[in-house]
Amino acid sequence: MGALANASVPPEHVCPQRPGGDEPRDLASAVREAWRNHARCIGRLHWRSVIVHDRRMCFRAEEMIEQLWVHLKDTFNGGRIKPMVSVFPEKSELGRMRIWNEQVCSYAGYVSTGGEILGDPKNVTLTRRALEWGWSPPRQRSAFDLLPLVYTDENGVSDWRSLPSELVPEIEIVHPDIPSVAGLGLKWYPVPLVCNMALEGRSGNYPLCPFSGWYMVTEIGARNLGDTERYNCLPGIARCLALDTSQEDTMWRDRAMVELNVAVLHSFRSAGVRIVDHHSASREFEKFCENEAKCDREVSADWSWIVPPISGSATSVFHQSMKQTDRLPRFIKRMVID
Ligand code: ARG
């Protein structure tokens, strides 16, 4: 990865930092507090460590894209993922620049004439948009085709750009003891780089502030791959495990669910990519709450998001009562593309 830093960032595209003052420090504090306030995030123990890239001087899409690639490379950090946020110009200065992806890395969802979906159903609208705007998918379409970055530039011109493949080293999902799981051909990308939320500060609103951290295993193993509305992989896993799927009460879904999560965790670990299991994340969240109490701050938390989607009651957060309060600064969902 080392050599890529210079290869992918021509010097003329490096955004200058804002001159003078202590603005960048204020910005970094706003980002840290916004993360600390984020009621839906279980990973907040690490809020102090987030790295903030001040990209408020990037007014052109070309610069934005270059900086996104820098972000991808820096946050991945050879697998030792570092939480990171890049903050682009404020709303009033951003002009017509937009990113239409929910995350910088995501998989296409193609709808066939019969209405079946190949790939990630979550991204059907974005995929359609990318195709309309001229993206050509691989000749042989698959369930895991990385979508390009779909954006509108400062002049209002919409376009797409393929992700540099070396920046997204995908991880094939294999199970430590069940070899047939590899045959399902599942994979996932290493870093969620969320770009559909705005940073609302006390003195500014930043609609473009992509942020990234490491995955918690259940985000992929339970939801992205497990949800029936997403990749719906539980029946396939059940086949690999030779489970009886004829009745619900064999609990084949539950057993497949656990093994799918085992496979995701094992695959990320084997690839040397940081990921956290839901039990450890839950304990870390408790530690975060203790730290906040010591600072006389009340934690705002949304129970239905904090409790992991599998084995809820086996994690400590399940047994904790939580209260959600609105506060600034915060990250807030910015747009729906339908
Ligand atoms: N849940 C989203 C996904 O599965 C990612 C959201 C951010 N997650 C994180 N660990 N930083 O892709």
mmCIF file of C-alpha atoms in Angstrom, residues 32-313:
data_model
loop_
_atom_site.group_PDB
_atom_site.id
_atom_site.type_symbol
_atom_site.label_atom_id
_atom_site.label_comp_id
_atom_site.label_asym_id
_atom_site.label_seq_id
_atom_site.Cartn_x
_atom_site.Cartn_y
_atom_site.Cartn_z
ATOM 1 C CA ARG A 32 -15.370 14.221 17.807
ATOM 2 C CA GLU A 33 -18.361 15.560 19.708
ATOM 3 C CA ALA A 34 -20.704 14.675 16.864
ATOM 4 C CA TRP A 35 -19.472 11.097 17.025
ATOM 5 C CA ARG A 36 -19.713 11.085 20.806
ATOM 6 C CA ASN A 37 -23.328 12.266 20.481
ATOM 7 C CA HIS A 38 -24.307 9.716 17.855
ATOM 8 C CA ALA A 39 -27.106 7.792 19.540
ATOM 9 C CA ARG A 40 -27.017 4.890 17.099
ATOM 10 C CA CYS A 41 -23.318 4.058 17.333
ATOM 11 C CA ILE A 42 -22.038 1.315 19.622
ATOM 12 C CA GLY A 43 -18.380 2.104 18.817
ATOM 13 C CA ARG A 44 -18.126 5.445 20.565
ATOM 14 C CA LEU A 45 -15.460 4.434 23.062
ATOM 15 C CA HIS A 46 -13.023 5.484 20.337
ATOM 16 C CA TRP A 47 -14.433 8.980 19.735
ATOM 17 C CA ARG A 48 -11.268 10.781 20.784
ATOM 18 C CA SER A 49 -9.106 8.933 18.301
ATOM 19 C CA VAL A 50 -10.892 9.917 15.091
ATOM 20 C CA ILE A 51 -8.633 11.538 12.526
ATOM 21 C CA VAL A 52 -10.117 14.612 10.893
ATOM 22 C CA HIS A 53 -9.112 15.721 7.421
ATOM 23 C CA ASP A 54 -9.960 19.349 6.845
ATOM 24 C CA ARG A 55 -10.973 19.466 3.174
ATOM 25 C CA ARG A 56 -12.935 22.691 3.382
ATOM 26 C CA MET A 57 -10.866 24.171 0.579
ATOM 27 C CA CYS A 58 -11.861 21.490 -1.963
ATOM 28 C CA PHE A 59 -14.347 23.238 -4.198
ATOM 29 C CA ARG A 60 -13.969 21.030 -7.268
ATOM 30 C CA ALA A 61 -15.195 17.486 -7.754
ATOM 31 C CA GLU A 62 -11.811 16.468 -9.089
ATOM 32 C CA GLU A 63 -10.179 17.493 -5.808
ATOM 33 C CA MET A 64 -12.939 15.868 -3.806
ATOM 34 C CA ILE A 65 -12.402 12.557 -5.570
ATOM 35 C CA GLU A 66 -8.649 12.681 -5.040
ATOM 36 C CA GLN A 67 -9.218 13.344 -1.350
ATOM 37 C CA LEU A 68 -11.710 10.503 -1.096
ATOM 38 C CA TRP A 69 -9.076 8.136 -2.441
ATOM 39 C CA VAL A 70 -6.592 9.512 0.088
ATOM 40 C CA HIS A 71 -9.197 8.914 2.791
ATOM 41 C CA LEU A 72 -9.791 5.324 1.673
ATOM 42 C CA LYS A 73 -6.103 4.560 1.717
ATOM 43 C CA ASP A 74 -5.378 6.278 5.042
ATOM 44 C CA THR A 75 -8.353 4.852 6.880
ATOM 45 C CA PHE A 76 -7.619 1.307 5.668
ATOM 46 C CA ASN A 77 -4.028 1.702 6.836
ATOM 47 C CA GLY A 78 -2.984 -1.763 5.667
ATOM 48 C CA GLY A 79 -5.872 -3.354 7.608
ATOM 49 C CA ARG A 80 -5.276 -1.570 10.921
ATOM 50 C CA ILE A 81 -8.289 0.632 10.203
ATOM 51 C CA LYS A 82 -8.271 4.118 11.687
ATOM 52 C CA PRO A 83 -11.548 5.985 12.249
ATOM 53 C CA MET A 84 -11.486 9.033 9.981
ATOM 54 C CA VAL A 85 -13.662 11.900 8.791
ATOM 55 C CA SER A 86 -13.015 14.194 5.816
ATOM 56 C CA VAL A 87 -14.887 17.467 5.993
ATOM 57 C CA PHE A 88 -15.615 19.219 2.696
ATOM 58 C CA PRO A 89 -16.947 22.804 2.285
ATOM 59 C CA GLU A 90 -19.925 24.095 4.176
ATOM 60 C CA LYS A 91 -23.355 23.951 2.636
ATOM 61 C CA SER A 92 -23.271 27.549 1.405
ATOM 62 C CA GLU A 93 -19.888 26.994 -0.268
ATOM 63 C CA LEU A 94 -20.432 23.524 -1.655
ATOM 64 C CA GLY A 95 -22.447 24.716 -4.635
ATOM 65 C CA ARG A 96 -23.867 21.876 -6.682
ATOM 66 C CA MET A 97 -21.319 19.274 -5.658
ATOM 67 C CA ARG A 98 -22.955 16.030 -4.450
ATOM 68 C CA ILE A 99 -22.154 12.400 -3.867
ATOM 69 C CA TRP A 100 -25.077 10.104 -4.570
ATOM 70 C CA ASN A 101 -23.661 6.957 -2.939
ATOM 71 C CA GLU A 102 -24.618 6.101 0.628
ATOM 72 C CA GLN A 103 -21.134 4.716 1.076
ATOM 73 C CA VAL A 104 -18.106 5.163 -1.143
ATOM 74 C CA CYS A 105 -17.798 1.357 -1.418
ATOM 75 C CA SER A 106 -20.987 -0.519 -2.225
ATOM 76 C CA TYR A 107 -22.210 -3.300 -4.484
ATOM 77 C CA ALA A 108 -24.500 -2.943 -7.478
ATOM 78 C CA GLY A 109 -28.054 -4.262 -7.439
ATOM 79 C CA TYR A 110 -29.356 -5.100 -10.929
ATOM 80 C CA VAL A 111 -33.053 -5.724 -11.524
ATOM 81 C CA SER A 112 -33.769 -8.283 -14.249
ATOM 82 C CA THR A 113 -36.816 -8.033 -16.520
ATOM 83 C CA GLY A 114 -38.462 -10.706 -14.359
ATOM 84 C CA GLY A 115 -38.011 -8.455 -11.304
ATOM 85 C CA GLU A 116 -35.276 -10.551 -9.696
ATOM 86 C CA ILE A 117 -32.337 -8.733 -8.215
ATOM 87 C CA LEU A 118 -28.711 -9.673 -8.736
ATOM 88 C CA GLY A 119 -26.480 -8.095 -6.093
ATOM 89 C CA ASP A 120 -27.422 -5.750 -3.251
ATOM 90 C CA PRO A 121 -31.104 -4.767 -3.345
ATOM 91 C CA LYS A 122 -30.263 -1.736 -1.218
ATOM 92 C CA ASN A 123 -28.423 -0.176 -4.139
ATOM 93 C CA VAL A 124 -30.925 -0.699 -6.947
ATOM 94 C CA THR A 125 -31.687 3.017 -7.312
ATOM 95 C CA LEU A 126 -28.058 4.063 -7.257
ATOM 96 C CA THR A 127 -27.187 1.315 -9.744
ATOM 97 C CA ARG A 128 -29.909 2.490 -12.110
ATOM 98 C CA ARG A 129 -28.641 6.030 -11.804
ATOM 99 C CA ALA A 130 -25.035 4.981 -12.456
ATOM 100 C CA LEU A 131 -26.130 3.068 -15.560
ATOM 101 C CA GLU A 132 -28.173 6.046 -16.801
ATOM 102 C CA TRP A 133 -25.171 8.280 -16.347
ATOM 103 C CA GLY A 134 -23.037 6.004 -18.486
ATOM 104 C CA TRP A 135 -21.406 3.511 -16.123
ATOM 105 C CA SER A 136 -20.675 0.234 -17.859
ATOM 106 C CA PRO A 137 -20.824 -2.702 -15.472
ATOM 107 C CA PRO A 138 -18.490 -5.679 -15.896
ATOM 108 C CA ARG A 139 -19.398 -7.744 -18.989
ATOM 109 C CA GLN A 140 -20.206 -10.650 -16.692
ATOM 110 C CA ARG A 141 -22.394 -9.087 -14.005
ATOM 111 C CA SER A 142 -22.067 -10.564 -10.524
ATOM 112 C CA ALA A 143 -23.640 -10.193 -7.105
ATOM 113 C CA PHE A 144 -20.580 -8.268 -5.919
ATOM 114 C CA ASP A 145 -19.758 -5.632 -8.541
ATOM 115 C CA LEU A 146 -18.343 -2.543 -6.879
ATOM 116 C CA LEU A 147 -20.332 0.507 -7.868
ATOM 117 C CA PRO A 148 -18.454 3.584 -8.983
ATOM 118 C CA LEU A 149 -18.569 6.868 -7.114
ATOM 119 C CA VAL A 150 -21.640 8.616 -8.550
ATOM 120 C CA TYR A 151 -21.424 12.375 -8.210
ATOM 121 C CA THR A 152 -22.424 15.800 -9.449
ATOM 122 C CA ASP A 153 -19.626 18.287 -9.914
ATOM 123 C CA GLU A 154 -19.381 21.976 -9.043
ATOM 124 C CA ASN A 155 -20.949 22.923 -12.390
ATOM 125 C CA GLY A 156 -23.912 20.635 -11.914
ATOM 126 C CA VAL A 157 -22.577 17.972 -14.287
ATOM 127 C CA SER A 158 -23.235 14.411 -13.124
ATOM 128 C CA ASP A 159 -20.742 11.652 -13.718
ATOM 129 C CA TRP A 160 -19.214 8.535 -12.204
ATOM 130 C CA ARG A 161 -15.718 7.347 -11.366
ATOM 131 C CA SER A 162 -14.570 3.782 -10.737
ATOM 132 C CA LEU A 163 -12.942 3.163 -7.376
ATOM 133 C CA PRO A 164 -9.228 2.379 -7.718
ATOM 134 C CA SER A 165 -9.401 -1.373 -7.090
ATOM 135 C CA GLU A 166 -6.152 -1.415 -5.098
ATOM 136 C CA LEU A 167 -7.858 0.809 -2.517
ATOM 137 C CA VAL A 168 -10.654 -1.694 -1.902
ATOM 138 C CA PRO A 169 -9.080 -5.078 -1.124
ATOM 139 C CA GLU A 170 -12.234 -7.151 -0.835
ATOM 140 C CA ILE A 171 -12.414 -10.054 1.572
ATOM 141 C CA GLU A 172 -13.703 -13.441 0.476
ATOM 142 C CA ILE A 173 -15.912 -15.038 3.083
ATOM 143 C CA VAL A 174 -14.771 -18.493 4.157
ATOM 144 C CA HIS A 175 -15.700 -20.514 7.223
ATOM 145 C CA PRO A 176 -12.970 -21.914 9.522
ATOM 146 C CA ASP A 177 -14.506 -25.431 9.599
ATOM 147 C CA ILE A 178 -17.050 -25.614 6.781
ATOM 148 C CA PRO A 179 -15.221 -25.495 3.439
ATOM 149 C CA SER A 180 -18.417 -25.398 1.341
ATOM 150 C CA VAL A 181 -19.167 -21.852 2.591
ATOM 151 C CA ALA A 182 -16.366 -20.591 0.332
ATOM 152 C CA GLY A 183 -18.335 -21.998 -2.609
ATOM 153 C CA LEU A 184 -21.121 -19.456 -2.030
ATOM 154 C CA GLY A 185 -18.755 -16.821 -3.422
ATOM 155 C CA LEU A 186 -19.561 -14.230 -0.766
ATOM 156 C CA LYS A 187 -17.320 -11.270 -0.133
ATOM 157 C CA TRP A 188 -17.346 -7.832 1.425
ATOM 158 C CA TYR A 189 -15.278 -4.668 1.351
ATOM 159 C CA PRO A 190 -13.078 -3.836 4.340
ATOM 160 C CA VAL A 191 -14.166 -0.296 5.258
ATOM 161 C CA PRO A 192 -17.588 1.322 5.462
ATOM 162 C CA LEU A 193 -17.036 4.908 4.262
ATOM 163 C CA VAL A 194 -20.387 6.545 4.911
ATOM 164 C CA CYS A 195 -21.095 9.637 2.816
ATOM 165 C CA ASN A 196 -24.814 10.311 3.141
ATOM 166 C CA MET A 197 -24.736 12.100 6.468
ATOM 167 C CA ALA A 198 -24.151 15.758 7.230
ATOM 168 C CA LEU A 199 -22.202 17.210 10.103
ATOM 169 C CA GLU A 200 -24.362 19.783 11.805
ATOM 170 C CA GLY A 201 -22.195 21.941 13.988
ATOM 171 C CA ARG A 202 -23.080 24.865 16.218
ATOM 172 C CA SER A 203 -21.740 27.267 13.617
ATOM 173 C CA GLY A 204 -21.734 25.366 10.352
ATOM 174 C CA ASN A 205 -23.408 22.653 8.336
ATOM 175 C CA TYR A 206 -21.265 20.279 6.301
ATOM 176 C CA PRO A 207 -23.342 18.099 3.970
ATOM 177 C CA LEU A 208 -20.277 16.275 2.691
ATOM 178 C CA CYS A 209 -18.289 14.731 5.524
ATOM 179 C CA PRO A 210 -17.570 11.077 4.687
ATOM 180 C CA PHE A 211 -16.636 9.052 7.768
ATOM 181 C CA SER A 212 -15.233 5.589 8.274
ATOM 182 C CA GLY A 213 -14.352 3.113 10.978
ATOM 183 C CA TRP A 214 -13.986 -0.624 11.288
ATOM 184 C CA TYR A 215 -16.947 -2.951 10.971
ATOM 185 C CA MET A 216 -18.758 -4.746 13.744
ATOM 186 C CA VAL A 217 -19.208 -8.283 12.460
ATOM 187 C CA THR A 218 -23.007 -8.326 12.677
ATOM 188 C CA GLU A 219 -23.348 -5.376 10.306
ATOM 189 C CA ILE A 220 -22.139 -7.672 7.560
ATOM 190 C CA GLY A 221 -22.893 -11.179 8.847
ATOM 191 C CA ALA A 222 -26.355 -10.520 10.261
ATOM 192 C CA ARG A 223 -27.703 -7.579 8.232
ATOM 193 C CA ASN A 224 -25.959 -7.073 4.891
ATOM 194 C CA LEU A 225 -25.613 -10.771 4.082
ATOM 195 C CA GLY A 226 -28.365 -12.133 6.328
ATOM 196 C CA ASP A 227 -31.389 -9.862 5.835
ATOM 197 C CA THR A 228 -33.987 -11.291 3.465
ATOM 198 C CA GLU A 229 -34.196 -7.819 1.884
ATOM 199 C CA ARG A 230 -30.446 -7.782 1.331
ATOM 200 C CA TYR A 231 -28.269 -10.732 0.251
ATOM 201 C CA ASN A 232 -30.532 -13.275 1.974
ATOM 202 C CA CYS A 233 -27.712 -15.778 2.509
ATOM 203 C CA LEU A 234 -29.138 -17.835 5.365
ATOM 204 C CA PRO A 235 -30.720 -20.521 3.137
ATOM 205 C CA GLY A 236 -27.372 -20.989 1.337
ATOM 206 C CA ILE A 237 -25.482 -21.276 4.618
ATOM 207 C CA ALA A 238 -28.082 -23.729 5.927
ATOM 208 C CA ARG A 239 -27.429 -25.916 2.884
ATOM 209 C CA CYS A 240 -23.693 -25.876 3.620
ATOM 210 C CA LEU A 241 -24.495 -26.947 7.188
ATOM 211 C CA ALA A 242 -26.964 -29.618 5.948
ATOM 212 C CA LEU A 243 -29.667 -28.185 8.203
ATOM 213 C CA ASP A 244 -33.305 -29.176 7.943
ATOM 214 C CA THR A 245 -35.018 -26.062 6.566
ATOM 215 C CA SER A 246 -38.447 -27.641 6.157
ATOM 216 C CA GLN A 247 -39.689 -26.309 9.515
ATOM 217 C CA GLU A 248 -39.017 -23.070 11.330
ATOM 218 C CA ASP A 249 -38.642 -24.865 14.655
ATOM 219 C CA THR A 250 -35.408 -26.571 13.631
ATOM 220 C CA MET A 251 -34.002 -23.050 14.176
ATOM 221 C CA TRP A 252 -32.006 -23.384 10.987
ATOM 222 C CA ARG A 253 -32.063 -19.615 10.522
ATOM 223 C CA ASP A 254 -30.529 -19.021 13.945
ATOM 224 C CA ARG A 255 -27.842 -21.641 13.468
ATOM 225 C CA ALA A 256 -26.995 -20.411 9.972
ATOM 226 C CA MET A 257 -26.897 -16.840 11.268
ATOM 227 C CA VAL A 258 -24.263 -17.628 13.890
ATOM 228 C CA GLU A 259 -22.092 -19.572 11.448
ATOM 229 C CA LEU A 260 -22.294 -16.789 8.869
ATOM 230 C CA ASN A 261 -21.038 -14.347 11.488
ATOM 231 C CA VAL A 262 -18.286 -16.779 12.478
ATOM 232 C CA ALA A 263 -17.277 -16.891 8.814
ATOM 233 C CA VAL A 264 -17.214 -13.094 8.402
ATOM 234 C CA LEU A 265 -15.167 -12.589 11.562
ATOM 235 C CA HIS A 266 -12.742 -15.360 10.620
ATOM 236 C CA SER A 267 -12.321 -14.028 7.069
ATOM 237 C CA PHE A 268 -11.592 -10.459 8.128
ATOM 238 C CA ARG A 269 -9.155 -11.647 10.808
ATOM 239 C CA SER A 270 -7.372 -13.957 8.358
ATOM 240 C CA ALA A 271 -7.043 -11.052 5.928
ATOM 241 C CA GLY A 272 -5.536 -8.913 8.707
ATOM 242 C CA VAL A 273 -8.422 -6.427 8.586
ATOM 243 C CA ARG A 274 -9.712 -4.965 11.831
ATOM 244 C CA ILE A 275 -13.247 -5.932 12.817
ATOM 245 C CA VAL A 276 -14.961 -6.212 16.195
ATOM 246 C CA ASP A 277 -17.353 -8.892 17.447
ATOM 247 C CA HIS A 278 -20.609 -7.734 18.996
ATOM 248 C CA HIS A 279 -19.792 -8.955 22.520
ATOM 249 C CA SER A 280 -16.559 -6.970 22.669
ATOM 250 C CA ALA A 281 -18.245 -3.928 21.098
ATOM 251 C CA SER A 282 -20.970 -4.146 23.685
ATOM 252 C CA ARG A 283 -18.433 -4.172 26.511
ATOM 253 C CA GLU A 284 -16.616 -1.254 24.946
ATOM 254 C CA PHE A 285 -19.866 0.663 24.852
ATOM 255 C CA GLU A 286 -20.288 0.082 28.581
ATOM 256 C CA LYS A 287 -16.820 1.438 29.140
ATOM 257 C CA PHE A 288 -17.748 4.476 27.056
ATOM 258 C CA CYS A 289 -20.802 5.048 29.277
ATOM 259 C CA GLU A 290 -18.622 4.798 32.395
ATOM 260 C CA ASN A 291 -16.175 7.332 30.976
ATOM 261 C CA GLU A 292 -18.972 9.707 30.134
ATOM 262 C CA ALA A 293 -20.440 9.399 33.612
ATOM 263 C CA LYS A 294 -17.040 10.341 35.049
ATOM 264 C CA CYS A 295 -17.166 13.507 32.933
ATOM 265 C CA ASP A 296 -20.709 14.245 34.100
ATOM 266 C CA ARG A 297 -22.106 13.772 30.653
ATOM 267 C CA GLU A 298 -25.266 11.875 29.951
ATOM 268 C CA VAL A 299 -25.044 9.389 27.080
ATOM 269 C CA SER A 300 -27.650 9.703 24.373
ATOM 270 C CA ALA A 301 -28.377 6.265 22.929
ATOM 271 C CA ASP A 302 -31.002 4.536 20.817
ATOM 272 C CA TRP A 303 -31.504 1.054 22.296
ATOM 273 C CA SER A 304 -32.882 -0.442 19.093
ATOM 274 C CA TRP A 305 -29.697 0.478 17.242
ATOM 275 C CA ILE A 306 -27.178 -0.168 19.994
ATOM 276 C CA VAL A 307 -28.312 -3.718 20.785
ATOM 277 C CA PRO A 308 -26.706 -6.048 18.236
ATOM 278 C CA PRO A 309 -29.029 -7.820 15.804
ATOM 279 C CA ILE A 310 -28.001 -11.277 17.027
ATOM 280 C CA SER A 311 -27.741 -12.709 20.532
ATOM 281 C CA GLY A 312 -29.087 -9.435 21.907
ATOM 282 C CA SER A 313 -29.704 -10.587 25.449
#
